[in-house]
Coordinates of C-alpha atoms (C1' of nucleotides) in Angstrom, one line a residue:
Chain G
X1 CA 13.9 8.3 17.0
X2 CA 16.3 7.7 14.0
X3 CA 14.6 6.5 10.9
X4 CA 15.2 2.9 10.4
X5 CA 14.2 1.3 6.7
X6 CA 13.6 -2.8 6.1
X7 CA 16.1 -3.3 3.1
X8 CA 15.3 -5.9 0.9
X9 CA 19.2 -6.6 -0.2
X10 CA 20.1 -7.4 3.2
X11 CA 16.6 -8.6 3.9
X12 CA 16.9 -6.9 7.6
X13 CA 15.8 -3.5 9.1
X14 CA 18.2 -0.7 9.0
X15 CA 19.5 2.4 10.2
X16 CA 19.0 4.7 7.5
X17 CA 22.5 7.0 7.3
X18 CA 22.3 8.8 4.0
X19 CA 25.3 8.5 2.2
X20 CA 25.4 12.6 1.4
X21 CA 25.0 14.3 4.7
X22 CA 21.0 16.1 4.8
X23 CA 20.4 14.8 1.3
X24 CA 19.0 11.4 0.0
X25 CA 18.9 10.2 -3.4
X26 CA 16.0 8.3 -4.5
X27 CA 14.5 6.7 -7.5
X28 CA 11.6 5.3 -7.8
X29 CA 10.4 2.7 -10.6
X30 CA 7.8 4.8 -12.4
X31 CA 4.3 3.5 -14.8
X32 CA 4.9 1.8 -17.9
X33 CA 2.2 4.2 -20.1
X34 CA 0.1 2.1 -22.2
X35 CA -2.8 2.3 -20.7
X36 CA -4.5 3.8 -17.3
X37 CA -2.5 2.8 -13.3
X38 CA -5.0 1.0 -11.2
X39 CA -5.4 1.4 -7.9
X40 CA -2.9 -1.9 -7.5
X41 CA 0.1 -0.1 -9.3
X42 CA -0.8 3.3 -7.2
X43 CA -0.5 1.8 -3.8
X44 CA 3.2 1.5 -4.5
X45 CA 3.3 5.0 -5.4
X46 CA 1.5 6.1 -2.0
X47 CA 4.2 3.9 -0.2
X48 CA 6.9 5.6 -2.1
X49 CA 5.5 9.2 -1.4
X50 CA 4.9 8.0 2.3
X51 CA 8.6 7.2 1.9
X52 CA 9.5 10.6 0.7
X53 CA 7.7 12.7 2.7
X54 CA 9.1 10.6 6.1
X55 CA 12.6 11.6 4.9
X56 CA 11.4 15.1 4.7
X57 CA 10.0 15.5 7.8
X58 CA 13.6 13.9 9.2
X59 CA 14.8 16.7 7.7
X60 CA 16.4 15.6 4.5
X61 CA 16.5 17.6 1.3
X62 CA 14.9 14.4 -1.3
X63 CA 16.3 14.3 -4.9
X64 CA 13.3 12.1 -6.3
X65 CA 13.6 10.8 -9.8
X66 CA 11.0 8.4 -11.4
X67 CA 11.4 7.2 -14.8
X68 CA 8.5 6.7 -17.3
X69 CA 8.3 3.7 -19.4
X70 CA 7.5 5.1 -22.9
X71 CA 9.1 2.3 -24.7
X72 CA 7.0 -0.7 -25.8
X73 CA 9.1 -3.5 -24.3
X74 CA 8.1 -7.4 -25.3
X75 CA 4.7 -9.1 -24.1
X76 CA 6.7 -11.9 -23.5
X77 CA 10.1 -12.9 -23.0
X78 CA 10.3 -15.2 -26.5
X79 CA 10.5 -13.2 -29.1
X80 CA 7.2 -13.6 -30.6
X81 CA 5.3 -11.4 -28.2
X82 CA 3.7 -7.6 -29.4
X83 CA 5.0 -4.8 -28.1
X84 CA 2.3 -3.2 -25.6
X85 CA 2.9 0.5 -27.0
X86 CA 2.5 -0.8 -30.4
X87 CA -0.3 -2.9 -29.5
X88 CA -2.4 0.0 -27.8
X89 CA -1.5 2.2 -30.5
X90 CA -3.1 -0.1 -32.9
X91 CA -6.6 -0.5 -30.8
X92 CA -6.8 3.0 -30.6
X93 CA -5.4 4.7 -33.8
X94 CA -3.0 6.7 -32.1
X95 CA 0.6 6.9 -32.7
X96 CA 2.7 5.2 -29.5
X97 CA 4.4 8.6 -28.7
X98 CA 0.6 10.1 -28.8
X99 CA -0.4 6.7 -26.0
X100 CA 2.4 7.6 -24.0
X101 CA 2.0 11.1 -23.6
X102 CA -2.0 10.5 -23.0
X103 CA -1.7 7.4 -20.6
X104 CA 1.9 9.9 -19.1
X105 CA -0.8 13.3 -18.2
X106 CA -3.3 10.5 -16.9
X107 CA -0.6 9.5 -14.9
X108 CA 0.2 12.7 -13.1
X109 CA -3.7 13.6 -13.1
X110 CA -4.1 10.1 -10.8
X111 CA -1.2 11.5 -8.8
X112 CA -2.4 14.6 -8.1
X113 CA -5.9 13.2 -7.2
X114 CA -3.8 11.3 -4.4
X115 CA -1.6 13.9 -3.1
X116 CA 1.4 11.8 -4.7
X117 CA 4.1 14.5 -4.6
X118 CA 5.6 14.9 -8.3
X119 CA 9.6 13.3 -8.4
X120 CA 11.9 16.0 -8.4
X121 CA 12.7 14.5 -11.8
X122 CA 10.5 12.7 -14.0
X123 CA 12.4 11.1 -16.8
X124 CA 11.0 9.3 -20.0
X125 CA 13.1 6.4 -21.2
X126 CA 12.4 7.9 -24.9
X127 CA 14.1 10.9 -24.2
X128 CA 17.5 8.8 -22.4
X129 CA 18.3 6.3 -25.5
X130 CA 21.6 8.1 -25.7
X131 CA 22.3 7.0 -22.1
X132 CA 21.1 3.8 -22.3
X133 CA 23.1 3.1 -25.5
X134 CA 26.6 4.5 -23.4
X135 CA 25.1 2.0 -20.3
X136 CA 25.4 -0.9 -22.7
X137 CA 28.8 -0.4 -24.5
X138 CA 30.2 0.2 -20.6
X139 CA 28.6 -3.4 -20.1
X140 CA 29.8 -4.7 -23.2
X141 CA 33.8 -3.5 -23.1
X142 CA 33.6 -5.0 -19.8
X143 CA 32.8 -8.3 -21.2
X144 CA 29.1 -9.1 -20.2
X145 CA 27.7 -9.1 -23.8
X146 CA 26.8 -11.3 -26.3
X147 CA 24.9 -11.1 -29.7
X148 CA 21.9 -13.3 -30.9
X149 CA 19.8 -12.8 -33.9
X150 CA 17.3 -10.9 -31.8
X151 CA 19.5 -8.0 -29.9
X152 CA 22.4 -8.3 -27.0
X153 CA 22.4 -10.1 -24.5
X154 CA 23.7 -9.9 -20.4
X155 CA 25.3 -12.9 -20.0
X156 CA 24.5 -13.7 -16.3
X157 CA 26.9 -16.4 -15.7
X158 CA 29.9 -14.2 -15.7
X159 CA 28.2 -12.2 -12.1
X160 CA 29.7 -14.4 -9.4
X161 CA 26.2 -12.9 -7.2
X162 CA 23.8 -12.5 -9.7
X163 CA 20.2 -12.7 -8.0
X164 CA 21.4 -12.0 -4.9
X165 CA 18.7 -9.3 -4.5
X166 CA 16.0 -11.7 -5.2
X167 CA 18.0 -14.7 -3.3
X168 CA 17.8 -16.0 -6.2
X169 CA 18.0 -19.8 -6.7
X170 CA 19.3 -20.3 -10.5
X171 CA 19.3 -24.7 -10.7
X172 CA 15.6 -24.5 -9.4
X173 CA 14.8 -21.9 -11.7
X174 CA 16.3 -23.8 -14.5
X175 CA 14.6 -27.2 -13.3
X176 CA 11.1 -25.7 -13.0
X177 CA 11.1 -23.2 -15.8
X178 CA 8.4 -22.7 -18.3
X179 CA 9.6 -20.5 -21.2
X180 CA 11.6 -21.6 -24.1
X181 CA 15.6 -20.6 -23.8
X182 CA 15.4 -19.9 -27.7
X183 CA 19.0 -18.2 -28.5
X184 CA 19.8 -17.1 -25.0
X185 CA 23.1 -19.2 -23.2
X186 CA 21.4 -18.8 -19.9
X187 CA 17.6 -18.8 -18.5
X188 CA 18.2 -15.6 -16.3
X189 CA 20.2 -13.5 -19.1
X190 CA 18.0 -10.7 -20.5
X191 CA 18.0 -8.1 -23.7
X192 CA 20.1 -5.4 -23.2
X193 CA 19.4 -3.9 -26.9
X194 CA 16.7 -5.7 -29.3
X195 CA 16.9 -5.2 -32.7
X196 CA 13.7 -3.9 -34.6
X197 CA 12.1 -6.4 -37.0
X198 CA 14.2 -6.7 -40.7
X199 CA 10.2 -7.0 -42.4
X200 CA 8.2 -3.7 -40.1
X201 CA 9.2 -0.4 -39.6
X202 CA 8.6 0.1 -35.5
X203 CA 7.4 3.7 -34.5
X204 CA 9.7 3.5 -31.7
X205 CA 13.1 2.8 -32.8
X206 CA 16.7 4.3 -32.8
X207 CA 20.1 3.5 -34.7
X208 CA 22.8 1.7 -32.7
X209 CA 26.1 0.9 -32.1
X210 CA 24.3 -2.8 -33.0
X211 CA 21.6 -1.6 -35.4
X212 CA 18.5 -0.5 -35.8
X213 CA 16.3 -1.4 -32.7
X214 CA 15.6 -0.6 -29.1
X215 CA 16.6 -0.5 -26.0
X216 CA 15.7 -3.7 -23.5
X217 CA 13.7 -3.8 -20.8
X218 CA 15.6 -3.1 -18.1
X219 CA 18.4 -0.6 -19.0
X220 CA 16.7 2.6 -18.6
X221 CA 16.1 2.6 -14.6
X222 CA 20.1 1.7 -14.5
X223 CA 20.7 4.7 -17.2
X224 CA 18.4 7.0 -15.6
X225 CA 19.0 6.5 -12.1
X226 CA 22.5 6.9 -12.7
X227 CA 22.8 9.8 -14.6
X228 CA 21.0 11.7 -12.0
X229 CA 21.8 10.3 -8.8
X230 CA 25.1 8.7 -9.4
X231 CA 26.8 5.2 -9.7
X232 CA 25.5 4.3 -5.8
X233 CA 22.8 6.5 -4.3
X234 CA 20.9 6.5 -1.3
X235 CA 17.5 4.2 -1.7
X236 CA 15.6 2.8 -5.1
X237 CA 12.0 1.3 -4.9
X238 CA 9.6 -0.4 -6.6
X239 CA 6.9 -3.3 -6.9
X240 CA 7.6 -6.3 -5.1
X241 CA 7.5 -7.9 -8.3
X242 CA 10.8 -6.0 -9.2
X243 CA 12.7 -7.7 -6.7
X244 CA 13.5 -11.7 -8.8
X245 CA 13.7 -9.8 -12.3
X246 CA 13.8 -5.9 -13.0
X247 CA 16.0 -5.0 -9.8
X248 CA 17.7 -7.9 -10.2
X249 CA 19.1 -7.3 -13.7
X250 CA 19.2 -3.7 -12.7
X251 CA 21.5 -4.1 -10.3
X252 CA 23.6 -6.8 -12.4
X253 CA 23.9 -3.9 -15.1
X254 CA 25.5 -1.6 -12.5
X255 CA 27.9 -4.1 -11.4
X256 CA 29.3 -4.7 -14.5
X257 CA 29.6 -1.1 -15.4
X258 CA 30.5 0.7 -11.7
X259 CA 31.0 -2.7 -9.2
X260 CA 28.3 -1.1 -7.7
X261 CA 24.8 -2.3 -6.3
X262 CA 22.9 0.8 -7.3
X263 CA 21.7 1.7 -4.3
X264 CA 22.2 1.5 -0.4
X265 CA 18.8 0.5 0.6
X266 CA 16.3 -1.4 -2.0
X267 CA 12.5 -1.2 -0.8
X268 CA 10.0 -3.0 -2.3
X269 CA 5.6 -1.8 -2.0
X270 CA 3.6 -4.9 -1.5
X271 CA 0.4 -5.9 -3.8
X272 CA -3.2 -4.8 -3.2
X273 CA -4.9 -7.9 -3.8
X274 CA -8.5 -8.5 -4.8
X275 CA -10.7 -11.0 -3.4
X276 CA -7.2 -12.9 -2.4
X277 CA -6.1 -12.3 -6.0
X278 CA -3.3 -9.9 -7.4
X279 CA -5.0 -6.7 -9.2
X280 CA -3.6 -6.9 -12.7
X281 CA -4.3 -5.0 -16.2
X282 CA -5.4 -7.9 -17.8
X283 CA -7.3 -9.4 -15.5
X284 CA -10.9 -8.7 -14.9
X285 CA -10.8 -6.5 -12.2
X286 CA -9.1 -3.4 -13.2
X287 CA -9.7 -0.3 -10.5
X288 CA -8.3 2.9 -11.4
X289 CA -9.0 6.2 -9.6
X290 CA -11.3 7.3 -11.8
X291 CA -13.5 4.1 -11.4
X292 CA -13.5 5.3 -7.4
X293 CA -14.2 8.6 -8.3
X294 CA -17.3 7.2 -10.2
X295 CA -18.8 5.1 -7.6
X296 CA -19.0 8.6 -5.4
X297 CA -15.2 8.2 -3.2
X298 CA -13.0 11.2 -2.6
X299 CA -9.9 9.5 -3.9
X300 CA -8.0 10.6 -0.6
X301 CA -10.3 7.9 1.1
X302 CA -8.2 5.5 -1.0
X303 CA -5.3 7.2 -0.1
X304 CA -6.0 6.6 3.6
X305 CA -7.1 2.9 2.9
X306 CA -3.8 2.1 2.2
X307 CA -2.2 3.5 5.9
X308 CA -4.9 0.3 7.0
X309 CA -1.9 -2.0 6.4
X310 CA 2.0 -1.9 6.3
X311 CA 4.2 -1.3 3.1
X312 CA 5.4 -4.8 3.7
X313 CA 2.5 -6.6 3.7
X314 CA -0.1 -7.7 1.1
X315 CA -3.4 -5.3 1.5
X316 CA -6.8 -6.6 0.4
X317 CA -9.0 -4.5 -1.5
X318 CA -12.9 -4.5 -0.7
X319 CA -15.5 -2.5 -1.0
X320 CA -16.1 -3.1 2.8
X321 CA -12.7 -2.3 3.6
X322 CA -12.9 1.1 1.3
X323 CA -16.4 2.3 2.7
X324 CA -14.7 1.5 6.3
X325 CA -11.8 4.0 5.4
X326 CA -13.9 6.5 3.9
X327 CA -16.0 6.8 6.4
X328 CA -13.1 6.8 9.3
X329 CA -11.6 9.7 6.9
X330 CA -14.6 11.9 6.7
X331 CA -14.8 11.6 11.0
X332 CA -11.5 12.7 11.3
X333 CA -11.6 15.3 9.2
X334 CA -14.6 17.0 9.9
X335 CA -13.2 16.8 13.3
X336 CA -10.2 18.2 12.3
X337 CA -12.3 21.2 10.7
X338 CA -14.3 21.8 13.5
X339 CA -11.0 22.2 15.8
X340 CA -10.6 26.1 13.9
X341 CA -7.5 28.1 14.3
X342 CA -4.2 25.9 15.2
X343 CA -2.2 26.7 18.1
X344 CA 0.6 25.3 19.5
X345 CA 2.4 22.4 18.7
X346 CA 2.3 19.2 21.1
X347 CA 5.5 18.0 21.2
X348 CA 4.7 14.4 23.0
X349 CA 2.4 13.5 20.2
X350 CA 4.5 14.5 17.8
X351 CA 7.2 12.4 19.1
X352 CA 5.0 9.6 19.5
X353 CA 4.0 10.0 15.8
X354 CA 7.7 10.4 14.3
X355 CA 8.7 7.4 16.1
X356 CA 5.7 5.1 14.5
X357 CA 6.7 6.5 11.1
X358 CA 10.2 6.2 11.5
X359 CA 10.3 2.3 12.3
X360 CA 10.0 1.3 8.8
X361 CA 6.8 3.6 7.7
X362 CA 4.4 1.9 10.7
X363 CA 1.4 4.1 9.3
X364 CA -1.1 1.5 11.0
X365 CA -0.1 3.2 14.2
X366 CA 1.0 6.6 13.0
X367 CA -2.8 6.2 12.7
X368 CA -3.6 5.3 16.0
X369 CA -1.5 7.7 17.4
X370 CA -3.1 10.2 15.4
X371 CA -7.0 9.2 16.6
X372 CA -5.6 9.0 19.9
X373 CA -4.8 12.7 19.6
X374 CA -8.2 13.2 17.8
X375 CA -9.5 11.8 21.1
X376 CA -7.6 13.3 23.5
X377 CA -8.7 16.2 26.1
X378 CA -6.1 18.2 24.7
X379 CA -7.5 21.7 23.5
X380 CA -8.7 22.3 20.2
X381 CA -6.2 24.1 19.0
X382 CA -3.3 22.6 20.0
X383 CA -5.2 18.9 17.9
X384 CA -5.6 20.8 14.9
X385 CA -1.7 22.3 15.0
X386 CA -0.4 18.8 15.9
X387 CA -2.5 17.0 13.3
X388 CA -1.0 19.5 10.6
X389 CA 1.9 18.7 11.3
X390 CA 1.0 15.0 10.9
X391 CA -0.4 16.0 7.9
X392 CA 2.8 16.6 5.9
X393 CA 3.5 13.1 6.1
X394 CA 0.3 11.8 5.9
X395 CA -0.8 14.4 2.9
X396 CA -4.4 14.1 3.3
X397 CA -4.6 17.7 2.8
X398 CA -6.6 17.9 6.3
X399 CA -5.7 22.2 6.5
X400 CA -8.1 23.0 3.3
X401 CA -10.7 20.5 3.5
X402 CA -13.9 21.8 4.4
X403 CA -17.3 19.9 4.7
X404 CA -19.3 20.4 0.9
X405 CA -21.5 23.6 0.6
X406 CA -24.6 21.5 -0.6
X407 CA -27.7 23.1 -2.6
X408 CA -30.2 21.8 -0.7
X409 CA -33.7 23.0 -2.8
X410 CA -36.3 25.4 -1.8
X411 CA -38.7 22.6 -0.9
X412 CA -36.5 21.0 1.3
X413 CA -35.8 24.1 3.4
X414 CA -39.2 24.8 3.7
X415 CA -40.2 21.6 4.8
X416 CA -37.3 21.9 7.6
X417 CA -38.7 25.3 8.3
X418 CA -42.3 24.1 9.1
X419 CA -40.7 20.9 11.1
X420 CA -39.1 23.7 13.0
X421 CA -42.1 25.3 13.8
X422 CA -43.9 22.4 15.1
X423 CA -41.2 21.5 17.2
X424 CA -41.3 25.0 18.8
X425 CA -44.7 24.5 19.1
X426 CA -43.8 20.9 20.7
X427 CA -46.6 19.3 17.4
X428 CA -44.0 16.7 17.3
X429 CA -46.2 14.0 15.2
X430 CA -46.6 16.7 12.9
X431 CA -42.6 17.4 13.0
X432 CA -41.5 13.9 12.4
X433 CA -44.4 13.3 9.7
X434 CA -42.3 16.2 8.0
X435 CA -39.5 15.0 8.7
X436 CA -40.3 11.7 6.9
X437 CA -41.3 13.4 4.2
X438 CA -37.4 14.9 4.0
X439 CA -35.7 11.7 4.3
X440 CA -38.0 10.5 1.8
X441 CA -37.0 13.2 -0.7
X442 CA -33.4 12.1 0.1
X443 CA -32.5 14.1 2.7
X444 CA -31.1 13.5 6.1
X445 CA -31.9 16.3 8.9
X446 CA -29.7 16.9 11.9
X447 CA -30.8 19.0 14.9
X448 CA -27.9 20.9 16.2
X449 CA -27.8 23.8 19.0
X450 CA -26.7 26.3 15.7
X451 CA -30.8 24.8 14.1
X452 CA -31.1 22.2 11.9
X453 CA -28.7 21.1 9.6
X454 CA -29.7 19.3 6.2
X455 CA -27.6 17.1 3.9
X456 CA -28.2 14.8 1.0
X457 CA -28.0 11.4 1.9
Chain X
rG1 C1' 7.0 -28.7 -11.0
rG2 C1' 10.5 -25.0 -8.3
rC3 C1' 10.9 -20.8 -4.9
rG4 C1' 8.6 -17.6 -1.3
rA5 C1' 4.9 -15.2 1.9
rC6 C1' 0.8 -15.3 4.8
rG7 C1' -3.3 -17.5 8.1
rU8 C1' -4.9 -12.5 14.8
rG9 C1' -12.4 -10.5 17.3
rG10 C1' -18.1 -9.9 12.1
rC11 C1' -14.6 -7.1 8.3
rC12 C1' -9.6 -4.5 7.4
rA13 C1' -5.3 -4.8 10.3
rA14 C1' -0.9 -3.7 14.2
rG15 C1' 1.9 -6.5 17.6
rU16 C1' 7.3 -11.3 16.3
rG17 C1' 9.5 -14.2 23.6
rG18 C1' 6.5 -11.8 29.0
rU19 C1' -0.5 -12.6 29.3
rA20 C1' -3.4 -9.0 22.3
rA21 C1' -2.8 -1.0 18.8
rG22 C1' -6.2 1.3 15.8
rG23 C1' -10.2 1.8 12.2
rC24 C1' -15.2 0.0 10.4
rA25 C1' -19.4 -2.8 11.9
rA26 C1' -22.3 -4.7 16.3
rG27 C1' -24.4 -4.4 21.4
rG28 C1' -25.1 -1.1 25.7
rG29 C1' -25.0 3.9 27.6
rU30 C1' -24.9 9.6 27.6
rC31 C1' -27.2 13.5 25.0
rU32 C1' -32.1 14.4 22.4
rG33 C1' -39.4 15.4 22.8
rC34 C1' -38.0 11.1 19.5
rA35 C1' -34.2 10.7 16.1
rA36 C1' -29.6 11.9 13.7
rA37 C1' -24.6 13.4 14.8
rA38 C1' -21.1 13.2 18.6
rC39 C1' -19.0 11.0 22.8
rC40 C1' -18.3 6.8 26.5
rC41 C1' -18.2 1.5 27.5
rU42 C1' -18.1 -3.8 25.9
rG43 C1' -15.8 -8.1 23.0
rA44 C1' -10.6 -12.0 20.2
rU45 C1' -5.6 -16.4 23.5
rC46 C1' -4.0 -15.3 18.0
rA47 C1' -5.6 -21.9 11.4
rC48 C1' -4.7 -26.9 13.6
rG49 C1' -1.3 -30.6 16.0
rG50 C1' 3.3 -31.4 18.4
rG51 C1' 8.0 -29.3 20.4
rU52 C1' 11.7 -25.6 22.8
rU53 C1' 11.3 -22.2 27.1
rC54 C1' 10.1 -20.2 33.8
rA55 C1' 7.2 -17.8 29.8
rA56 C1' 5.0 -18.1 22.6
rA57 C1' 0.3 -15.1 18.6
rU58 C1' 5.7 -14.2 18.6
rC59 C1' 11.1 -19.6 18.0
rC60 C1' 11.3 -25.0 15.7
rC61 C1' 8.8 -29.3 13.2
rG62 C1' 4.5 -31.2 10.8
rU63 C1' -0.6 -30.7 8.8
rC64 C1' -4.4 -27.9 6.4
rG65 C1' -5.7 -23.4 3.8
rU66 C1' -4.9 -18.9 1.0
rC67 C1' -1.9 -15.9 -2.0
rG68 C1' 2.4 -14.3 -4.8
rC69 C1' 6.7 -15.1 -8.0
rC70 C1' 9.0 -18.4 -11.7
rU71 C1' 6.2 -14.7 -18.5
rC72 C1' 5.6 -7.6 -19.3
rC73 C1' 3.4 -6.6 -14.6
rA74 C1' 3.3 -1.8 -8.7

RNA sequence: GGCGACGUGGCCAAGUGGUAAGGCAAGGGUCUGCAAAACCCUGAUCACGGGUUCAAAUCCCGUCGUCGCCUCCA
């Protein structure tokens, strides 16, 4: 079945043709590294590898680039906001290049914890300001400049379709807004450059064509994405939140540079919400991987969670909902252990599970299709080849998990061995009295045809 | 205040015109000395009220509720 992508530009479900024949270009909004992703920000970044490895297993070669957000950018949109590299690097006493190399490893640490395949190219804004700089002077000889006090401006007005991505409605915006225009001609233009304060020396700033500053918050995904993928490559992603603002002015840079749209499909990963609320950093509830990792989850579990529910649709996180997944996980992969050697191939599941996948990343039934296998009276072997091959899409590295060699102490075992006695002896009071005892202790006993088998609870 | 999305069994969640995938939990069963584990079986008419249609969870209108965006945010 052809793969077929929702695209949020043309808000309808597409073909996908790549524009390069067996290759696809894609770029993917990456963390902004002040501080630690939660589990919110990383569900987009499971969608987006879900993405990529679908277009592998449809046999494309995938160019991934992500940038990394290493430049403080404004709290808020007035211009008496702190800048949130600055800020961290003030609570903690570290430079801002020494919090966004810490927060950038953490990054890749959570990553690699969720089988998140690493971007082909993983580019930090910091080390593009030359780029960025050439991305504004294109914008500004073609007449979409102007200058305030604080930095240069996009002038929206002069885009005939500005906010088209987001469907944009500008006269309601302007009617119902809440922020202060301060020097800005219209309520939707946004900083190309700003310029650093005359009275502080910034850590992070860089001489200009304009002066002294930085670059604004939304040139470096239209500098980056460019200078690796081109003027108008295959697909770009990111946080729904990206669609009204961040891919919006992204794609408003382009056109005034290239009379381009940046990219041929635009797909946007939908919010884990807590309790009916969005997950953010500064609210209360911040979950990162780590925090799951403490409270005794294999972060994979998480990583499953998130096939529950479509991309496209809000997800809500509980601690129900996570038990429920980690639990399903740990079934189908000790099953998926206890299959053995793989075999051959079956080719009807496999269709099956391509064309789930393939209409717009349906991992809710990829899944069932894949339990429906588990279940099937298919032979062993031929599950646990077909699941593998599953497996490179769904990554839940299912080939080298193997059920946790546990130290179970010299007590314990003894215990078991007398239980075992009595039961040969058929003294079963006496067995489950010991058995009691075990459970008591912590541990859970399972009679199997191979003996007894013990685990901690 | 403006814009938008959503409301499916106890929970999470697919399905978007032809009588409701899957997972978790629950109940029943098989197995077991009893358990555990595993496996099998069982359950929803789709927020509410109208309308369109031969036919609606699925389209339209209204009501209620929840959430998101409008400010950096995945």
């Amino acid at each position: 079945m052809k793969l077929r992508l929702f695209d949020t530009y043309t808000r309808s479900v597409r073909d996908f043709e790549p524009l390069e024949d067996r290759h696809v270009g894609l770029y993917t909004c990456g963390p902004t590294v002040y501080d630690y992703a939660h589990i919110g920000n990383l569900r987009t970044f499971i969608f987006e590898d879900l993405l990529r490895r679908t277009l592998e297993f449809n046999g494309y070669t995938v160019t991934h680039v992500m940038n990394v957000t290493d430049v403080g950018h404004l709290v808020s949109d007035a211009d008496t906001g702190e800048d949130k590299m600055e800020k961290s690097a003030r609570r903690t006493g570290k430079t801002a290049w020494e919090i966004a190399e810490y927060y950038t490893q953490a990054f890749i640490q959570d990553c690699d914890r969720l089988n998140i395949k690493m971007p082909t190219v993983l580019c930090r804004a910091t080390d593009h300001i030359q780029e960025q700089i050439d991305f504004i002077r294109c914008i500004e000889e073609q007449g979409y400049t102007y200058s305030t006090s604080d930095g240069i401006y996009f002038d929206t007005s002069k885009l005939a379709d500005y906010g088209y991505l987001a469907r944009l409605d500008i006269e309601g915006l302007q009617a119902g807004s809440r922020i202060e225009l301060g020097e800005k001609r219209h309520l939707t233009d946004f900083a190309l450059w700003k310029f650093s304060p005359k009275d502080q020396q910034r850590q992070m700033e860089w001489d200009s064509p304009w002066g002294k500053g930085f670059p604004g918050w939304h040139i470096e995904c239209s500098a980056m994405s460019v200078k690796y993928l081109g003027n108008f490559f295959d697909i770009h992603c990111g946080g729904e939140d990206h669609i009204p603002v961040h891919h919006t002015n992204e794609i408003a840079q382009t056109e005034a540079c290239y009379h381009t749209h940046l990219a041929n499909f635009w797909m946007h990963g939908y919010f884990l919400q807590i309790d009916e609320a969005k997950m953010a950093k500064s609210s209360g509830e911040f979950l990162r991987v780590q925090t799951l990792i403490d409270r005794g989850y294999d972060p994979l579990a998480y990583r499953f969670f998130t096939f529950s529910a479509l991309y496209r649709a809000k997800l809500n996180f509980t601690w129900e909902g996570l038990d429920a997944a980690a639990k399903s996980f740990d079934r189908l992969r000790t099953m998926v252990y206890q299959w053995g050697e793989p075999g051959i191939v079956d080719e009807d599941y496999i269709d099956q599970f391509e064309e789930q996948v393939n209409d717009d990343l349906n991992f809710p039934r990829a899944l069932a299709v894949t339990w429906e296998l588990a279940r099937s009276s298919l032979p062993d072997a031929t599950k646990k080849a077909t699941i593998l091959v599953f497996d490179q899409v769904l990554g839940l590295r299912l080939a080298e998990w193997q059920p946790q060699e546990q130290v179970i102490p010299d007590e314990i075992l003894e215990l078991a061995a007398s239980r075992t006695k009595m039961r040969q002896e058929k003294r079963w009071a006496e067995a489950d009295a010991l058995r009691d005892q075990i459970i008591a202790a912590g541990y859970e006993i399972e009679d199997t045809p191979a003996g007894p088998r013990i685990k901690s609870l």
